[in-house]
Structures are given as structure tokens and as C-alpha cells.
Amino acid sequence: MASSKSYFDSFSVQESDGNFFENFTALSWRQENKRLRATSEDGNDKIPPSELQFAIKPKFQPLNRKEFELLYIEVLYTIKHKIGTTAGGHQPIIQDLYQYAQESFGVSPEDHARLLAKATEEKPPILILNLTVIEAKGLEAKDADGYSDPYCMVGIIPGRLADQDLSNIVFSDDEEPKPKEKEKKSGLRKFSTSLRKKKDPTVKDLLPAKYIRTTIVQPNTLNPVWNEKFRLDHDDEFSVIDAAKKLNEVQSMKGLGRFFKQIAQSARTRSSGSVDDFLGCLTIPLNDLPSTGKDTWYKLEGRSAKSSIQGEIHLKLSLATREDRGIAEDDNWTDVRQHEDLISLFVQHEIRRFQDVPHKWSGNFPKAAKTILHQHAIQGDVTDVQQAIRWMAYSKKHMEYSFSYELLLKLLTDLDEKWTPDSFSREEEELLAESFTTFIDYCVSLIRRQREVFPFSNRAAFTRLENMLRCLAKIYSTKVFRSICPFEKELHSEIGTAIKKGTLEWYDRNSHTSDHEEDTIQRLIELTNTLNSDLHAGYIYYNKLYEGIVSVKYFIILYRQLEKLLGEEFNQSLKKTMNQLEERSKEARDTKHSPIMGTTLFELYLALQEFCSFKEKLPEGVLQLFNVFCGERSINIGTEEDTDYEVLSVV
């Protein structure tokens, strides 16, 4: 009987309270399901939303028609006068290079023929050798103390002398020339270096500096270190050999290495009566030099097969060209700008192949494009670090097509590794600084719209946000950025401001007003649930990303902003409906029926309770009181029989 009475008593309560507690349970479940749906990860690999729809759109000045044709002529000229061998010995077919250039530029066959004719009319470039004499080791001792005082003399054989056989006669220090069996002509330009012990420092002053270079003397050593750089070319009108003959300083010759040795010897003999001791020589055909250059140790050679020479020399060699176009030899600003424009055109050409998925482009060019870019760099004497500012071309095209942030991160890393304080001219620094600030502004604009562009539920999009933040962090950490952009705001400040503005803009898009009190309450429920979902995502996903990569406490910024906005929203909205709510509450008691409004208010209460629970996730010291209502009136929701049970008190 007791259990039966209890059953009927509970049934009576359910009838008398209008199934309020059943509604409470249903509301709790519904609230939880809303949160789970809003914060669930679908774990898919869908195409991420388009960044270009939400990001700012920087304006870049395109090439005009004249600039476009001049760049194309430069490319054709570069292909026509390709220098050096390709790695592995494989030579690309020149026609393939022309075809790729024509396709990437979108030039018609008629225009291609016309512009190729113009490129052919220009003078061919003069070959230049960039040489670094790094060090030597294991040299022969020439002094009584067991050491030597070595230095190195270097030069280049003019191209027109390739038609002469310079190795058919052998000379020695103290004998007249003797005939030697003719060797096969190489037909190649040659670079040569000769190493010797130096007793008098005036040899380089007695010889034409335009043709012959010498390193400094490293005294008392068999393992000298120089690290001296030289830039060698020739003048067909007045060659090294001719200059030396006019000075009557050539007494013997075996290739160019022996020639330089004898120049030094005769100069020493004439000036001081002493003779330098020969330590070894080396002759390298330039046409065998790879276009990528060479950095290696060479075994020193003797005057003849019978010579006893020991030791090695470490040389770094690379090729370049000099063109007679009215541009100062040390001014490659035009080449650097052209190189950036050329990369941009090739990037655009490759991106077009990916159509709707440019983010999947790896950034790799086909072999033809790589060859053209490499040849343009070495012929224009564009340095490694200047090539590293291809970041500028890629970042600009990224803001047009939105490809991989991982690729941009690699370019930034490469730039940072190669940069030194004297790497760039003032103009280059200005353009590089502009590329940094433009890219930062672009990324900041995306952070403001991250909920649409980088939803956490889209794995690919969320990964893009992660890599974008890494790019920003990399920019601010690089030496070059700190050097050329010293007055830029701190990164955490830029991002913090973007999060605040973005949250405010997102809130405004999700908040709308209503004059009807029931619509107002329902709107507040939906708004609060939306904010709860955003806070949950911010705490679980975005905060870890921002705090770990750019040291920005995303969740704290987010909660403070939403707390303020929601508090203002409640104050403004509920003031308008206080009287109506009191009247409806009184009407409910008079009619002894539980109003729908009571259930709605309780749903709002649950949403607010969840919102306030996020405050517990804030670190100590940042908690704030959250007052959502103002005024002094209380509204008691319940039935006439249960008026003392205060479900929600609004103060």
C-alpha cells in the first residue's frame, strides 16, 4: 500500500505541476544534444572553405604589355645562351625550354617568333667565373723550418684562344722550350690556378689586375686558409696571354697553370732576384663545370708527369655572365625584379592546372621551369639569398590562389637561413618588408573570419589555420624581419586585436532583435547556445593552437569578449519584456496552468548556466563577475500550488 500511495502521489504531482519536471528532463537532454551537435567533429577531409571569399584582397600592379614582352625576350635570351652543364650530365632539349616558356607566358606562335628574333639580335653574354679560393692542405715544405709561405694565383684563358694548341710545347725553369707530341685540342675555355710559396709581396702589383688575381700570403703553414673571392672574365681584344707577352714575362709554359707560375717567377726575378718555389697547379675546363657550380677539393698537379707534387686545394666555382646592356656590372636590381616576375608567371601557370584545389600544389616546378629559373639566376648573377626572396612571388600568388602554407613556411625558413645583414639593397629590403606586412594583414583578416574559414570540424581547414599561424610566428622570429621591420607591432598584439574584432563581428552576425517577448526569449536561448558552442570549440581546439604557436591565450580573450557582449544583450532585451513576463507569471497563477513561457525561461536558464560554467576554465586571476540582468524585480516561475518553489530568480 505504501508503494502504491507513493506512485499515485507522484502521479498527482505530475498532473498538478503541468509535467514541469518531465519538461525539465527533456530540456536538459535537448540542451546537451544541441551542444554535442554544434561541437562535433565530422573528421572529414573535405575541401576547406575558400579563404579568398573572406580575406582582404591586396592590389598588386600587373606587368604592362611592354614589361611582359621584355621579360619574355629576357627568358628567350637566357635559354639561347644557356651556360654550364646540367647535373648528371643530361642536357635538356632547348626546344623544350622554349615550349614551356611559350605555354607559361601564353604567347602565340607569331609573337614567339617575333620576340625570339629580338632576343637573337642582342650581343651574346660574356662568361664570368665566380671563384672562392677556400683553403689547401698537405702542401710541400719549401723552407728550412719545414713550412712554406703559400699563396695562389688565378686566371682564365680567353675564349678565342681555345682554337690555339697551347700544350704542344713544354718549358722548364732553366731550359729552352722542347717540342712535345701534340695533344688533342680541347676547344674549351679554361680556368687555371697556380699555387706557390711567396717571398716577395709585389707580384700582383706588377701584373694587370684585370686579368690575374692573387690571394694573400699565409706564412709558415702547409695548410693555408684563404676564403678569398674572385670574379674572373676576359677581354677578347686584350687577353691575358697577350698582356703577359708584351711585358716579356713568359719564359715557359705548360697549359695555363705553368704559364701563371712562370709569370710569377719572372716577375720575382726581375724585381728582387729571387724566385718563388712552385707548389702545384690546376687547370679546369669551364665547359665541364656544372651550372649549379662546384664546391670540392682538387688534387694539385705538377709541371709534368715526372713532377713530384703533393697537397690539395679547396675551390668553390660558379658561372655567371656579363651583358653589355648599359647596366652597371654590380647592379643586378633589374635581374632580381625580373626573377621575381618570372617566378610569379610560372607559379600562376602551374596553379592553373589544379583548378579548384590549388592548396594541393606542392610548389614544385617541372624540369623545364627549374632550368629556366636556374639559368636566369646564374646569368643575372642573382645570389642564393636573392633567390630566396622568391617568397615575395609565392606569397603574392598565394593571396590570389590560396595554396599551401607549408610551402610558404619552407620559403621563409630558407630565407632566414641564407640572410645576412648585407644581403639586400635598399630597394630589395623595401619590397621584402612590404611583402611581409601585406601577408600579415592578409592572415589577420582571416583570423577575424576564422569560424567560417577554419572551422575546427573540417580537418583540412583546421590544419591550414595551424600552418598559417606557424608562418606568422616564423616571420616575426626571422632576423630579416626584425631588421627591416623594426617598428611593426608585436605578433601577440596583432592577433589579440584580430580575435576581439573577429568575435565582435561574428557576434553581430548572429545577434538580431525582436519586439515580441517570446521571440526575444527564444532568440536569447539560441544566441546563448551558439556562444556556448563557440566557447567549447575555443577551449578544446583553438586555444591550444594559438597558445602553443603564437603564445596568445585565445580562450581568455574569447570568454571576456562574449561575456561582455552577452551581458549587454540581456540587459537591453529583458528590460523590454520584464512587465510582460510578470503579467504572464501572474496569469499562470490565476488560471492554475503552467505557461509555455515558464518552460522557455527554464531553457534559457540552462543555457546561461552552461555559459557561466566556462568561467571555471579560466586561470585564476582572470575571473570576472557575470551580471546578465539589471533591476530589482524578481520573477518566480511555478504553479499556484508550488509558488514557494523558485525555479529562476532574475535580479
XYZ file of C-alpha atoms in Angstrom:
651
model
C 0.000 0.000 0.000
C 2.826 2.349 0.825
C 4.389 1.896 -2.565
C 1.035 2.275 -4.254
C 0.356 5.524 -2.415
C 3.748 6.816 -3.394
C 3.022 6.050 -7.036
C -0.303 7.874 -7.020
C 1.175 10.779 -5.089
C 3.879 11.252 -7.711
C 1.299 10.984 -10.465
C -0.756 13.675 -8.747
C 2.309 15.926 -8.544
C 2.976 15.467 -12.271
C -0.612 16.393 -13.075
C -0.651 19.371 -10.719
C 2.653 20.844 -11.943
C 1.764 20.568 -15.605
C 4.518 17.959 -16.236
C 7.110 20.610 -15.355
C 9.750 18.144 -14.206
C 9.254 15.987 -17.289
C 9.845 19.122 -19.323
C 12.928 19.858 -17.226
C 14.421 16.454 -18.069
C 13.559 16.834 -21.751
C 15.085 20.304 -21.822
C 18.267 19.046 -20.221
C 18.619 16.320 -22.818
C 17.813 18.697 -25.640
C 20.379 21.206 -24.364
C 23.055 18.540 -24.229
C 22.236 17.283 -27.724
C 22.452 20.806 -29.119
C 25.880 21.258 -27.638
C 27.094 17.890 -28.921
C 25.833 18.565 -32.443
C 27.343 22.022 -32.526
C 30.743 20.897 -31.284
C 31.059 17.532 -33.001
C 33.939 16.811 -35.349
C 32.961 15.164 -38.582
C 36.615 14.181 -39.101
C 36.292 14.542 -42.839
C 38.794 15.565 -45.447
C 36.511 17.890 -47.341
C 37.906 20.767 -49.334
C 38.407 23.637 -46.883
C 36.324 26.780 -47.341
C 37.720 29.360 -49.724
C 39.948 31.886 -47.996
C 39.606 34.308 -50.881
C 35.937 34.826 -50.084
C 36.746 36.285 -46.665
C 40.302 37.660 -46.817
C 41.312 41.161 -47.799
C 42.315 41.471 -51.437
C 45.648 43.287 -51.828
C 46.157 45.114 -55.096
C 49.318 44.245 -56.997
C 50.423 46.097 -60.101
C 50.465 43.643 -63.036
C 53.043 43.791 -65.818
C 52.060 46.042 -68.660
C 52.397 44.882 -72.258
C 55.876 46.314 -72.721
C 57.196 44.836 -69.469
C 55.636 41.487 -70.356
C 57.372 41.351 -73.744
C 60.711 42.485 -72.303
C 60.536 39.705 -69.713
C 59.732 37.152 -72.398
C 62.665 38.338 -74.512
C 64.883 38.007 -71.437
C 63.720 34.409 -70.972
C 64.393 33.556 -74.615
C 67.830 35.192 -74.384
C 68.543 33.167 -71.241
C 67.583 29.903 -72.955
C 69.568 30.681 -76.103
C 72.751 31.405 -74.137
C 72.451 28.604 -71.575
C 75.739 28.027 -69.751
C 77.210 25.158 -67.766
C 76.306 21.506 -67.762
C 73.221 20.048 -66.144
C 73.639 17.917 -63.034
C 74.143 14.299 -64.032
C 75.406 15.327 -67.443
C 71.937 15.322 -69.040
C 71.388 18.343 -71.243
C 67.760 19.480 -71.599
C 66.468 19.947 -75.110
C 66.475 23.682 -75.813
C 63.228 23.388 -77.762
C 61.511 22.009 -74.637
C 62.591 25.107 -72.734
C 61.224 27.368 -75.455
C 57.947 25.457 -75.460
C 57.482 25.733 -71.686
C 58.227 29.458 -71.798
C 55.683 29.941 -74.571
C 52.996 27.967 -72.724
C 53.527 29.641 -69.351
C 53.511 33.134 -70.869
C 50.579 32.279 -73.136
C 52.368 33.672 -76.200
C 51.107 32.934 -79.708
C 53.464 31.270 -82.238
C 53.657 34.523 -84.201
C 54.617 36.602 -81.161
C 57.067 33.923 -80.049
C 58.881 34.063 -83.403
C 58.929 37.869 -83.372
C 60.301 38.128 -79.841
C 62.810 35.314 -80.380
C 64.211 37.281 -83.310
C 64.723 40.262 -80.997
C 66.465 38.096 -78.411
C 68.752 36.691 -81.107
C 69.788 40.175 -82.236
C 71.300 41.037 -78.865
C 75.000 40.518 -78.153
C 75.868 37.203 -76.515
C 76.894 37.456 -72.849
C 80.481 37.300 -71.614
C 81.212 34.288 -69.441
C 82.270 35.041 -65.866
C 83.730 32.706 -63.284
C 82.950 33.334 -59.625
C 85.740 31.687 -57.674
C 86.379 31.265 -53.968
C 89.814 30.001 -53.012
C 88.969 28.433 -49.676
C 91.979 26.518 -48.397
C 94.715 23.995 -49.134
C 96.186 21.117 -47.182
C 99.169 18.790 -47.188
C 101.424 21.129 -49.196
C 105.109 20.508 -49.729
C 107.538 22.225 -47.343
C 109.961 24.542 -49.119
C 111.610 26.322 -46.190
C 114.291 25.016 -43.882
C 111.910 25.198 -40.938
C 109.603 22.656 -42.545
C 106.929 25.132 -43.685
C 106.082 27.280 -46.704
C 104.535 30.713 -47.289
C 101.897 29.764 -49.878
C 99.712 31.990 -51.993
C 97.555 31.300 -55.044
C 97.459 32.997 -58.459
C 94.377 32.510 -60.654
C 93.213 33.496 -64.131
C 91.095 32.483 -67.121
C 92.038 31.665 -70.748
C 90.127 33.839 -73.258
C 87.601 32.063 -75.428
C 89.323 32.880 -78.723
C 92.478 31.094 -77.557
C 90.565 27.851 -77.424
C 91.341 27.492 -81.121
C 95.098 27.500 -80.378
C 97.008 24.470 -79.120
C 98.803 25.794 -76.060
C 100.053 22.433 -74.816
C 102.272 21.348 -77.687
C 105.405 22.882 -76.170
C 106.983 22.135 -72.809
C 109.221 24.587 -70.943
C 111.233 24.222 -67.789
C 112.685 26.797 -65.452
C 116.160 26.823 -66.891
C 115.876 25.341 -70.365
C 114.729 26.451 -73.776
C 111.424 25.040 -74.994
C 111.435 21.470 -76.270
C 108.941 20.014 -78.731
C 106.310 17.711 -77.324
C 103.907 15.396 -79.029
C 100.796 17.314 -79.905
C 97.854 16.693 -77.641
C 94.255 16.785 -78.772
C 92.800 20.283 -78.703
C 90.117 20.706 -76.069
C 88.431 23.663 -77.711
C 87.335 24.789 -74.243
C 87.838 27.863 -72.171
C 89.900 27.068 -69.099
C 90.257 28.348 -65.602
C 93.628 27.857 -64.007
C 95.181 28.289 -60.606
C 98.803 28.001 -59.586
C 99.999 27.619 -56.031
C 103.454 28.645 -54.808
C 105.499 29.828 -51.866
C 105.785 33.635 -51.972
C 108.910 35.546 -50.934
C 108.049 38.994 -52.271
C 104.546 40.614 -51.976
C 104.697 42.779 -55.109
C 103.777 40.297 -57.842
C 100.139 41.315 -58.065
C 101.163 44.942 -58.405
C 103.365 44.198 -61.413
C 100.725 42.280 -63.395
C 97.469 43.631 -64.860
C 94.882 43.140 -62.114
C 92.142 42.854 -64.738
C 93.493 39.504 -65.852
C 95.322 37.904 -62.970
C 94.381 37.651 -59.310
C 96.396 36.527 -56.324
C 95.453 35.634 -52.793
C 97.239 36.963 -49.754
C 100.229 35.074 -48.397
C 99.655 32.710 -45.497
C 103.077 32.449 -43.792
C 104.616 29.389 -42.163
C 101.962 26.815 -42.943
C 101.331 23.734 -45.037
C 97.542 24.030 -44.582
C 96.695 27.629 -45.540
C 93.174 29.058 -45.263
C 92.197 31.998 -47.526
C 88.429 32.172 -48.142
C 89.073 34.820 -50.803
C 86.561 35.514 -53.576
C 87.365 36.443 -57.187
C 85.293 37.357 -60.210
C 87.131 36.460 -63.411
C 86.328 37.189 -67.040
C 88.336 38.178 -70.086
C 88.552 40.754 -72.832
C 88.944 39.277 -76.308
C 90.618 42.456 -77.508
C 93.418 42.268 -74.976
C 93.955 38.816 -73.495
C 95.968 37.649 -70.533
C 98.454 35.907 -72.788
C 98.910 38.990 -74.954
C 99.382 41.207 -71.928
C 101.992 38.895 -70.479
C 103.857 38.636 -73.787
C 104.005 42.416 -74.125
C 105.595 42.520 -70.680
C 108.117 39.915 -71.897
C 107.452 37.903 -68.766
C 106.683 34.495 -70.229
C 109.659 32.139 -70.236
C 107.976 28.743 -70.110
C 104.504 27.282 -70.451
C 102.559 24.143 -69.797
C 98.906 24.937 -70.035
C 97.747 27.989 -68.152
C 98.875 26.687 -64.777
C 102.519 26.616 -65.880
C 102.048 29.972 -67.606
C 100.992 31.688 -64.368
C 103.826 30.068 -62.485
C 106.356 31.485 -64.930
C 104.780 34.941 -64.836
C 105.259 34.992 -61.091
C 108.791 33.622 -61.378
C 109.941 36.152 -63.962
C 108.328 38.992 -62.041
C 110.107 37.918 -58.866
C 113.425 37.539 -60.650
C 113.167 40.976 -62.231
C 112.158 42.758 -59.025
C 114.245 41.092 -56.371
C 116.445 38.497 -57.934
C 114.625 35.760 -56.060
C 112.429 33.013 -57.471
C 109.157 31.685 -56.000
C 109.016 27.964 -55.289
C 106.400 26.065 -57.273
C 103.882 24.173 -55.115
C 101.455 22.907 -57.752
C 98.891 23.985 -60.335
C 95.438 23.109 -61.661
C 93.589 23.617 -64.958
C 89.795 23.189 -65.199
C 87.783 23.362 -68.477
C 84.887 25.732 -67.801
C 82.583 23.929 -70.205
C 82.756 20.926 -67.879
C 81.608 22.992 -64.916
C 78.013 22.240 -63.809
C 75.571 25.130 -63.974
C 74.949 24.599 -60.255
C 78.646 25.250 -59.631
C 81.157 23.088 -57.853
C 82.472 23.074 -54.289
C 85.178 20.433 -53.927
C 88.794 19.528 -53.256
C 91.203 19.224 -56.193
C 94.483 17.348 -56.219
C 97.340 19.661 -57.192
C 99.213 18.813 -60.394
C 102.868 19.172 -61.322
C 104.666 20.696 -64.319
C 104.999 17.292 -65.964
C 104.196 13.666 -65.330
C 107.569 13.323 -63.622
C 106.928 16.164 -61.173
C 106.594 15.275 -57.520
C 103.741 17.423 -56.177
C 101.659 16.884 -53.077
C 98.632 18.511 -51.493
C 95.068 19.503 -52.344
C 93.224 22.781 -52.783
C 89.593 23.515 -51.911
C 87.811 25.674 -54.509
C 84.248 26.854 -54.952
C 83.361 27.736 -58.545
C 80.198 29.003 -60.199
C 79.342 30.553 -63.537
C 77.691 33.847 -64.394
C 77.555 36.203 -67.358
C 78.099 39.864 -68.054
C 75.954 41.611 -70.649
C 76.647 44.855 -72.446
C 73.221 46.466 -71.922
C 74.178 49.745 -70.304
C 73.719 48.387 -66.765
C 76.496 48.627 -64.213
C 78.119 45.240 -63.644
C 77.482 45.280 -59.907
C 73.861 46.379 -60.280
C 71.607 43.326 -60.696
C 68.462 45.020 -59.374
C 66.726 44.589 -62.739
C 67.599 40.893 -62.819
C 66.227 40.370 -59.306
C 62.929 42.055 -60.191
C 62.694 40.047 -63.392
C 63.423 36.875 -61.467
C 60.518 37.546 -59.118
C 58.181 38.307 -62.032
C 59.303 35.147 -63.800
C 58.592 33.001 -60.741
C 55.145 34.610 -60.438
C 54.296 33.712 -64.036
C 55.465 30.128 -63.594
C 53.531 29.791 -60.325
C 50.379 31.065 -61.984
C 50.863 28.638 -64.866
C 51.279 25.651 -62.535
C 48.385 26.671 -60.274
C 46.006 26.768 -63.227
C 46.496 23.033 -63.610
C 44.989 22.426 -60.174
C 41.810 24.394 -60.884
C 39.657 24.223 -57.712
C 42.298 22.681 -55.420
C 45.342 24.987 -55.546
C 46.138 24.144 -51.905
C 47.229 20.706 -53.094
C 50.015 22.128 -55.255
C 53.344 21.147 -53.704
C 55.155 24.166 -55.117
C 57.414 22.067 -57.330
C 58.103 23.174 -60.880
C 58.693 20.855 -63.834
C 62.276 20.404 -65.008
C 61.955 22.942 -67.824
C 60.816 25.687 -65.428
C 63.589 24.859 -62.959
C 66.189 25.019 -65.728
C 64.971 28.402 -66.988
C 64.859 29.881 -63.487
C 68.285 28.489 -62.641
C 69.812 29.827 -65.849
C 68.205 33.229 -65.346
C 69.621 33.377 -61.822
C 73.190 32.473 -62.733
C 73.239 34.594 -65.891
C 71.810 37.543 -63.973
C 74.155 36.906 -61.059
C 71.166 36.583 -58.730
C 72.648 35.312 -55.478
C 71.324 32.431 -53.398
C 69.835 34.793 -50.840
C 68.311 36.941 -53.587
C 66.736 33.799 -54.994
C 65.399 33.120 -51.509
C 63.185 36.177 -51.801
C 61.082 34.108 -54.178
C 58.993 34.199 -51.005
C 57.721 37.515 -52.371
C 56.449 35.945 -55.579
C 54.882 32.959 -53.832
C 53.200 34.997 -51.089
C 51.642 37.344 -53.656
C 50.286 34.470 -55.708
C 49.045 32.797 -52.531
C 46.826 35.808 -51.893
C 45.356 35.276 -55.368
C 45.008 31.483 -55.343
C 45.410 30.328 -51.730
C 47.829 27.405 -51.867
C 49.834 25.554 -49.229
C 51.020 27.331 -46.067
C 53.567 24.565 -45.590
C 55.195 25.678 -48.823
C 55.320 29.290 -47.633
C 56.817 28.140 -44.338
C 59.645 26.368 -46.194
C 60.369 29.512 -48.197
C 60.504 31.611 -45.029
C 62.859 29.123 -43.403
C 65.120 29.156 -46.452
C 65.178 32.955 -46.486
C 66.003 33.146 -42.791
C 68.856 30.651 -43.111
C 70.510 32.491 -46.009
C 70.001 36.105 -44.959
C 72.845 38.270 -43.677
C 72.704 41.997 -42.833
C 74.286 42.942 -46.178
C 72.234 40.554 -48.316
C 69.889 43.059 -49.947
C 69.895 46.504 -51.441
C 67.662 49.216 -50.014
C 65.093 48.657 -52.779
C 65.026 44.925 -52.127
C 64.562 45.459 -48.401
C 61.657 47.827 -49.025
C 59.875 45.334 -51.259
C 60.557 42.476 -48.880
C 59.215 44.494 -45.941
C 56.087 45.280 -47.951
C 55.590 41.590 -48.738
C 55.798 40.748 -45.030
C 53.299 43.386 -43.899
C 50.887 42.578 -46.730
C 50.943 38.889 -45.875
C 50.467 39.625 -42.168
C 47.435 41.811 -42.937
C 46.047 39.023 -45.122
C 46.410 36.445 -42.342
C 44.968 38.782 -39.716
C 41.894 39.311 -41.885
C 41.424 35.530 -41.980
C 41.764 35.246 -38.204
C 38.855 37.670 -37.922
C 36.796 35.228 -40.028
C 38.313 32.001 -38.723
C 34.953 30.461 -37.756
C 33.943 30.470 -41.420
C 37.380 29.884 -42.989
C 38.959 27.486 -40.490
C 36.144 25.529 -38.787
C 37.570 23.000 -36.359
C 35.178 20.369 -37.715
C 36.961 20.470 -41.091
C 40.293 18.750 -40.617
C 41.923 20.247 -43.713
C 40.791 23.765 -42.837
C 41.956 23.476 -39.238
C 45.362 22.249 -40.425
C 45.599 25.280 -42.693
C 44.992 27.549 -39.699
C 47.773 25.773 -37.819
C 50.252 26.240 -40.671
C 49.178 29.839 -41.229
C 49.917 30.619 -37.579
C 53.289 28.924 -37.969
C 54.037 31.176 -40.933
C 53.192 34.257 -38.874
C 55.339 33.056 -35.994
C 58.197 32.349 -38.411
C 58.031 35.812 -39.962
C 58.256 37.536 -36.596
C 61.122 35.303 -35.474
C 63.320 35.800 -38.540
C 66.386 38.021 -38.373
C 65.499 39.697 -41.657
C 62.023 40.758 -40.457
C 63.368 42.190 -37.211
C 65.980 44.067 -39.221
C 63.817 45.590 -41.965
C 60.541 45.948 -39.995
C 61.711 47.162 -36.564
C 58.573 49.194 -35.830
C 55.927 46.559 -36.527
C 53.532 45.719 -33.697
C 54.170 42.594 -31.664
C 52.560 39.471 -33.085
C 50.515 38.631 -29.981
C 49.101 42.163 -30.042
C 48.101 41.913 -33.707
C 46.443 38.535 -33.212
C 44.740 39.522 -29.945
C 43.173 42.539 -31.633
C 42.072 40.371 -34.575
C 40.404 37.848 -32.226
C 38.493 40.618 -30.429
C 37.329 42.299 -33.631
C 36.505 38.990 -35.252
C 34.467 37.881 -32.234
C 32.521 41.137 -32.205
C 31.781 40.904 -35.936
C 30.756 37.254 -35.620
C 28.500 38.098 -32.657
C 26.787 40.877 -34.617
C 26.101 38.453 -37.470
C 24.462 36.001 -35.041
C 22.507 38.522 -32.958
C 19.202 40.005 -34.125
C 16.450 41.860 -32.280
C 12.754 41.098 -31.863
C 9.912 43.101 -30.354
C 7.834 40.098 -29.303
C 8.753 38.852 -25.845
C 8.543 35.143 -26.688
C 10.671 35.698 -29.790
C 13.116 37.657 -27.638
C 13.492 34.837 -25.127
C 13.832 32.229 -27.863
C 16.414 34.369 -29.609
C 18.402 34.684 -26.373
C 18.297 30.911 -25.942
C 19.590 30.329 -29.460
C 22.211 33.045 -29.085
C 23.461 31.691 -25.750
C 23.620 28.154 -27.127
C 25.607 29.451 -30.107
C 28.024 31.220 -27.771
C 28.346 28.076 -25.672
C 29.315 26.092 -28.752
C 31.862 28.744 -29.705
C 33.340 28.742 -26.210
C 33.573 24.982 -26.231
C 35.407 24.993 -29.572
C 37.608 27.823 -28.379
C 38.613 25.965 -25.238
C 39.070 22.486 -26.697
C 40.562 23.320 -30.090
C 41.564 26.901 -30.914
C 43.165 27.823 -27.586
C 45.685 25.002 -27.813
C 46.663 26.132 -31.297
C 47.036 29.841 -30.534
C 48.756 29.409 -27.200
C 51.153 26.764 -28.473
C 52.228 28.538 -31.681
C 51.914 32.298 -31.135
C 51.612 32.472 -27.315
C 48.125 34.019 -27.435
C 45.600 32.942 -24.764
C 42.706 32.615 -27.142
C 40.105 31.326 -24.697
C 40.604 34.146 -22.182
C 40.186 36.771 -24.908
C 37.154 34.965 -26.293
C 35.350 34.495 -22.965
C 35.868 38.073 -21.837
C 34.565 39.385 -25.135
C 31.494 37.154 -25.203
C 30.777 37.748 -21.516
C 30.616 41.476 -22.110
C 28.519 41.179 -25.274
C 26.017 38.713 -23.832
C 25.635 40.743 -20.646
C 24.799 43.849 -22.673
C 22.400 41.829 -24.811
C 20.453 40.541 -21.813
C 20.282 43.944 -20.177
C 18.861 45.529 -23.331
C 16.486 42.718 -24.308
C 14.950 41.781 -20.993
C 14.238 45.330 -19.882
C 11.696 45.482 -22.684
C 9.878 42.341 -21.553
C 10.003 42.486 -17.743
C 6.451 43.725 -17.319
C 5.081 41.227 -19.842
C 6.850 38.395 -18.072
C 5.409 39.420 -14.685
C 1.921 39.653 -16.161
C 2.243 36.218 -17.752
C 3.541 34.776 -14.495
C 0.528 36.231 -12.622
C -1.815 34.952 -15.327
C -0.356 31.487 -14.913
C -1.116 31.510 -11.187
C -4.656 32.817 -11.706
C -5.535 30.193 -14.309
C -3.718 27.403 -12.474
C -1.939 26.383 -15.710
C 1.815 26.180 -16.294
C 2.585 28.563 -19.116
C 4.801 27.735 -22.026
C 6.825 30.812 -21.092
C 7.950 29.115 -17.903
C 9.474 26.226 -19.833
C 11.130 28.655 -22.241
C 12.654 30.644 -19.402
C 13.947 27.476 -17.826
C 15.606 26.544 -21.137
C 17.251 29.954 -21.108
C 18.376 29.326 -17.560
C 20.068 26.083 -18.595
C 21.851 27.837 -21.460
C 23.078 30.593 -19.132
C 24.160 28.051 -16.559
C 26.327 26.340 -19.179
C 27.752 29.688 -20.285
C 28.734 30.568 -16.726
C 30.370 27.166 -16.265
C 33.062 28.133 -18.757
C 34.285 30.670 -16.227
C 35.687 27.764 -14.242
C 38.074 27.029 -17.112
C 39.716 30.450 -16.845
C 43.028 30.604 -14.988
C 42.954 32.118 -11.536
C 43.228 35.874 -11.508
C 41.137 36.479 -14.621
C 37.680 35.625 -13.259
C 35.062 38.298 -13.599
C 31.544 38.614 -12.244
C 28.909 37.984 -14.877
C 25.783 40.087 -14.290
C 23.330 39.484 -17.079
C 20.323 41.288 -15.684
C 19.731 44.590 -14.009
C 16.849 45.974 -11.928
C 15.369 45.000 -8.598
C 12.358 42.910 -9.553
C 12.149 39.118 -9.178
C 10.141 36.767 -11.344
C 9.043 33.489 -9.788
C 8.089 30.795 -12.254
C 5.866 27.950 -10.973
C 2.284 26.926 -10.274
C -0.202 28.277 -7.727
C 0.220 25.212 -5.519
C 4.015 25.491 -5.699
C 4.587 29.246 -5.602
C 7.316 28.940 -2.987
C 9.493 26.911 -5.388
C 11.627 29.489 -7.154
C 12.958 27.961 -10.335
C 14.632 31.042 -11.751
C 15.195 34.299 -9.972
C 16.058 37.242 -12.150
C 17.520 40.175 -10.250
